[in-house]
């Protein structure tokens, strides 16, 4: 059976990405080795019930609060938080977070907070790309969804 986006697939993707995040910090790109990521359920994107939340470094309430704020802007506007900041600042409301770092790709909303906004967004892009690849693999691998009987998942 094809599970879609689950905590397990997110954990697998995160395990792949953490070494890249560490490498970005070692290369001097990011201003820290810290942060929080959140992945929402594409079927029901509820920030109060995310599919996955994880941290680089020590968990910090500030980063979780920022991730939740970024997700709220993206859910409300249907746009990446960086696009709201750069192209549509008139969509901000009082109390919205001003930092970029949440993206929406084909219904999947991912946010990261902990380093510079452009790199927060980069980490989100990596997560989406990794989840997409894992999902495609689960379809096409031997014994995957394509090999299951019938036309429906």
Short mmCIF file of C-alpha atoms in Angstrom, two decimals:
data_model
loop_
_atom_site.label_atom_id
_atom_site.label_comp_id
_atom_site.label_asym_id
_atom_site.label_seq_id
_atom_site.Cartn_x
_atom_site.Cartn_y
_atom_site.Cartn_z
CA UNK A 1 0.00 0.00 0.00
CA UNK A 2 1.22 3.52 -0.79
CA UNK A 3 1.26 5.58 2.42
CA UNK A 4 1.74 9.08 1.00
CA UNK A 5 3.51 11.54 3.29
CA UNK A 6 3.90 10.00 6.74
CA UNK A 7 6.04 10.60 9.80
CA UNK A 8 8.12 7.62 8.68
CA UNK A 9 8.78 8.98 5.17
CA UNK A 10 9.56 12.40 6.64
CA UNK A 11 11.99 10.86 9.14
CA UNK A 12 13.70 9.00 6.31
CA UNK A 13 13.96 12.20 4.25
CA UNK A 14 15.21 14.18 7.27
CA UNK A 15 17.92 11.60 7.95
CA UNK A 16 19.14 12.12 4.37
CA UNK A 17 19.10 15.92 4.70
CA UNK A 18 20.75 16.51 8.06
CA UNK A 19 24.27 15.75 6.73
CA UNK A 20 23.69 18.30 3.93
CA UNK A 21 22.58 20.89 6.49
CA UNK A 22 25.71 20.15 8.51
CA UNK A 23 27.83 20.54 5.36
CA UNK A 24 26.19 23.89 4.53
CA UNK A 25 27.11 25.13 8.00
CA UNK A 26 30.68 23.78 7.76
CA UNK A 27 31.05 25.60 4.42
CA UNK A 28 30.08 28.87 6.11
CA UNK A 29 26.80 29.26 4.24
CA UNK A 30 24.46 29.18 7.22
CA UNK A 31 24.86 31.24 10.36
CA UNK A 32 24.29 28.28 12.67
CA UNK A 33 23.69 24.58 12.99
CA UNK A 34 20.23 24.85 14.43
CA UNK A 35 16.60 25.00 13.48
CA UNK A 36 13.19 23.36 13.34
CA UNK A 37 11.37 21.85 10.37
CA UNK A 38 7.64 21.21 10.03
CA UNK A 39 5.83 19.21 7.34
CA UNK A 40 2.06 19.43 7.05
CA UNK A 41 -0.29 16.75 5.77
CA UNK A 42 -1.01 17.63 2.12
CA UNK A 43 -4.56 16.30 2.46
CA UNK A 44 -5.31 18.39 5.57
CA UNK A 45 -2.66 21.07 6.19
CA UNK A 46 -3.26 21.77 9.87
CA UNK A 47 -0.33 23.40 11.69
CA UNK A 48 -1.77 22.16 14.98
CA UNK A 49 -1.37 18.57 13.74
CA UNK A 50 1.76 18.43 11.58
CA UNK A 51 2.90 15.15 10.05
CA UNK A 52 6.46 15.81 11.13
CA UNK A 53 8.50 18.16 13.29
CA UNK A 54 12.26 17.78 13.82
CA UNK A 55 15.24 19.83 14.90
CA UNK A 56 18.86 20.45 14.06
CA UNK A 57 20.79 21.10 17.24
CA UNK A 58 18.91 21.70 20.45
CA UNK A 59 15.17 22.24 20.07
CA UNK A 60 14.30 25.90 20.69
CA UNK A 61 10.77 27.19 21.31
CA UNK A 62 11.60 30.31 19.26
CA UNK A 63 12.22 28.26 16.12
CA UNK A 64 9.01 26.27 16.55
CA UNK A 65 7.07 29.51 17.03
CA UNK A 66 8.68 30.96 13.89
CA UNK A 67 7.89 27.81 11.87
CA UNK A 68 4.27 28.01 12.96
CA UNK A 69 4.15 31.68 11.96
CA UNK A 70 5.67 30.99 8.55
CA UNK A 71 3.21 28.15 7.94
CA UNK A 72 0.29 30.39 8.91
CA UNK A 73 1.28 33.01 6.29
CA UNK A 74 1.72 30.33 3.63
CA UNK A 75 -1.59 28.62 4.39
CA UNK A 76 -3.51 31.90 4.38
CA UNK A 77 -1.96 33.27 1.18
CA UNK A 78 -1.23 30.05 -0.70
CA UNK A 79 2.25 31.44 -1.40
CA UNK A 80 5.79 30.80 -0.26
CA UNK A 81 6.55 33.15 2.62
CA UNK A 82 9.46 34.62 0.63
CA UNK A 83 7.06 35.57 -2.18
CA UNK A 84 4.77 37.32 0.27
CA UNK A 85 7.73 39.25 1.64
CA UNK A 86 9.17 40.19 -1.75
CA UNK A 87 6.22 40.40 -4.14
CA UNK A 88 3.04 40.65 -2.08
CA UNK A 89 3.79 42.51 1.16
CA UNK A 90 0.27 43.92 1.06
CA UNK A 91 -0.96 40.44 2.06
CA UNK A 92 0.69 40.65 5.48
CA UNK A 93 -1.61 41.06 8.46
CA UNK A 94 -0.80 42.42 11.91
CA UNK A 95 0.96 39.73 13.91
CA UNK A 96 2.34 37.87 10.85
CA UNK A 97 5.96 36.78 10.94
CA UNK A 98 8.08 38.72 8.46
CA UNK A 99 10.75 36.09 7.87
CA UNK A 100 10.79 33.75 4.86
CA UNK A 101 11.14 30.00 5.23
CA UNK A 102 7.85 28.29 4.36
CA UNK A 103 7.08 26.89 0.92
CA UNK A 104 4.13 25.26 -0.79
CA UNK A 105 4.86 22.80 -3.57
CA UNK A 106 1.99 20.97 -5.22
CA UNK A 107 0.00 21.02 -1.99
CA UNK A 108 2.88 20.12 0.33
CA UNK A 109 3.70 22.79 2.90
CA UNK A 110 7.10 22.69 4.60
CA UNK A 111 8.68 25.32 6.86
CA UNK A 112 12.09 25.66 8.48
CA UNK A 113 13.40 28.26 10.90
CA UNK A 114 16.82 28.61 12.44
CA UNK A 115 19.21 30.18 9.95
CA UNK A 116 18.99 32.89 7.29
CA UNK A 117 15.64 32.95 5.50
CA UNK A 118 17.03 32.01 2.10
CA UNK A 119 18.69 28.96 3.60
CA UNK A 120 15.59 28.13 5.64
CA UNK A 121 13.77 28.00 2.32
CA UNK A 122 16.54 25.94 0.70
CA UNK A 123 16.18 23.30 3.42
CA UNK A 124 12.42 23.22 2.77
CA UNK A 125 13.05 22.70 -0.95
CA UNK A 126 15.41 19.83 -0.14
CA UNK A 127 12.74 18.24 2.07
CA UNK A 128 10.06 18.49 -0.62
CA UNK A 129 12.40 17.08 -3.29
CA UNK A 130 13.42 14.21 -1.03
CA UNK A 131 9.82 13.36 -0.10
CA UNK A 132 8.83 13.47 -3.76
CA UNK A 133 11.68 11.08 -4.68
CA UNK A 134 10.78 8.68 -1.85
CA UNK A 135 7.13 8.72 -2.99
CA UNK A 136 8.05 8.05 -6.60
CA UNK A 137 10.33 5.23 -5.53
CA UNK A 138 7.53 3.67 -3.50
CA UNK A 139 5.45 3.56 -6.66
CA UNK A 140 8.05 2.15 -9.02
CA UNK A 141 10.17 -0.19 -6.90
CA UNK A 142 9.51 -3.94 -7.11
CA UNK A 143 6.57 -4.66 -4.83
CA UNK A 144 5.61 -0.98 -4.86
CA UNK A 145 2.26 0.60 -5.59
CA UNK A 146 2.54 -0.04 -9.34
CA UNK A 147 2.85 -3.79 -8.68
CA UNK A 148 -0.27 -3.93 -6.46
CA UNK A 149 -3.40 -5.55 -7.85
CA UNK A 150 -6.07 -3.26 -9.23
CA UNK A 151 -6.12 0.34 -10.25
CA UNK A 152 -6.59 1.90 -6.82
CA UNK A 153 -4.18 2.48 -3.95
#
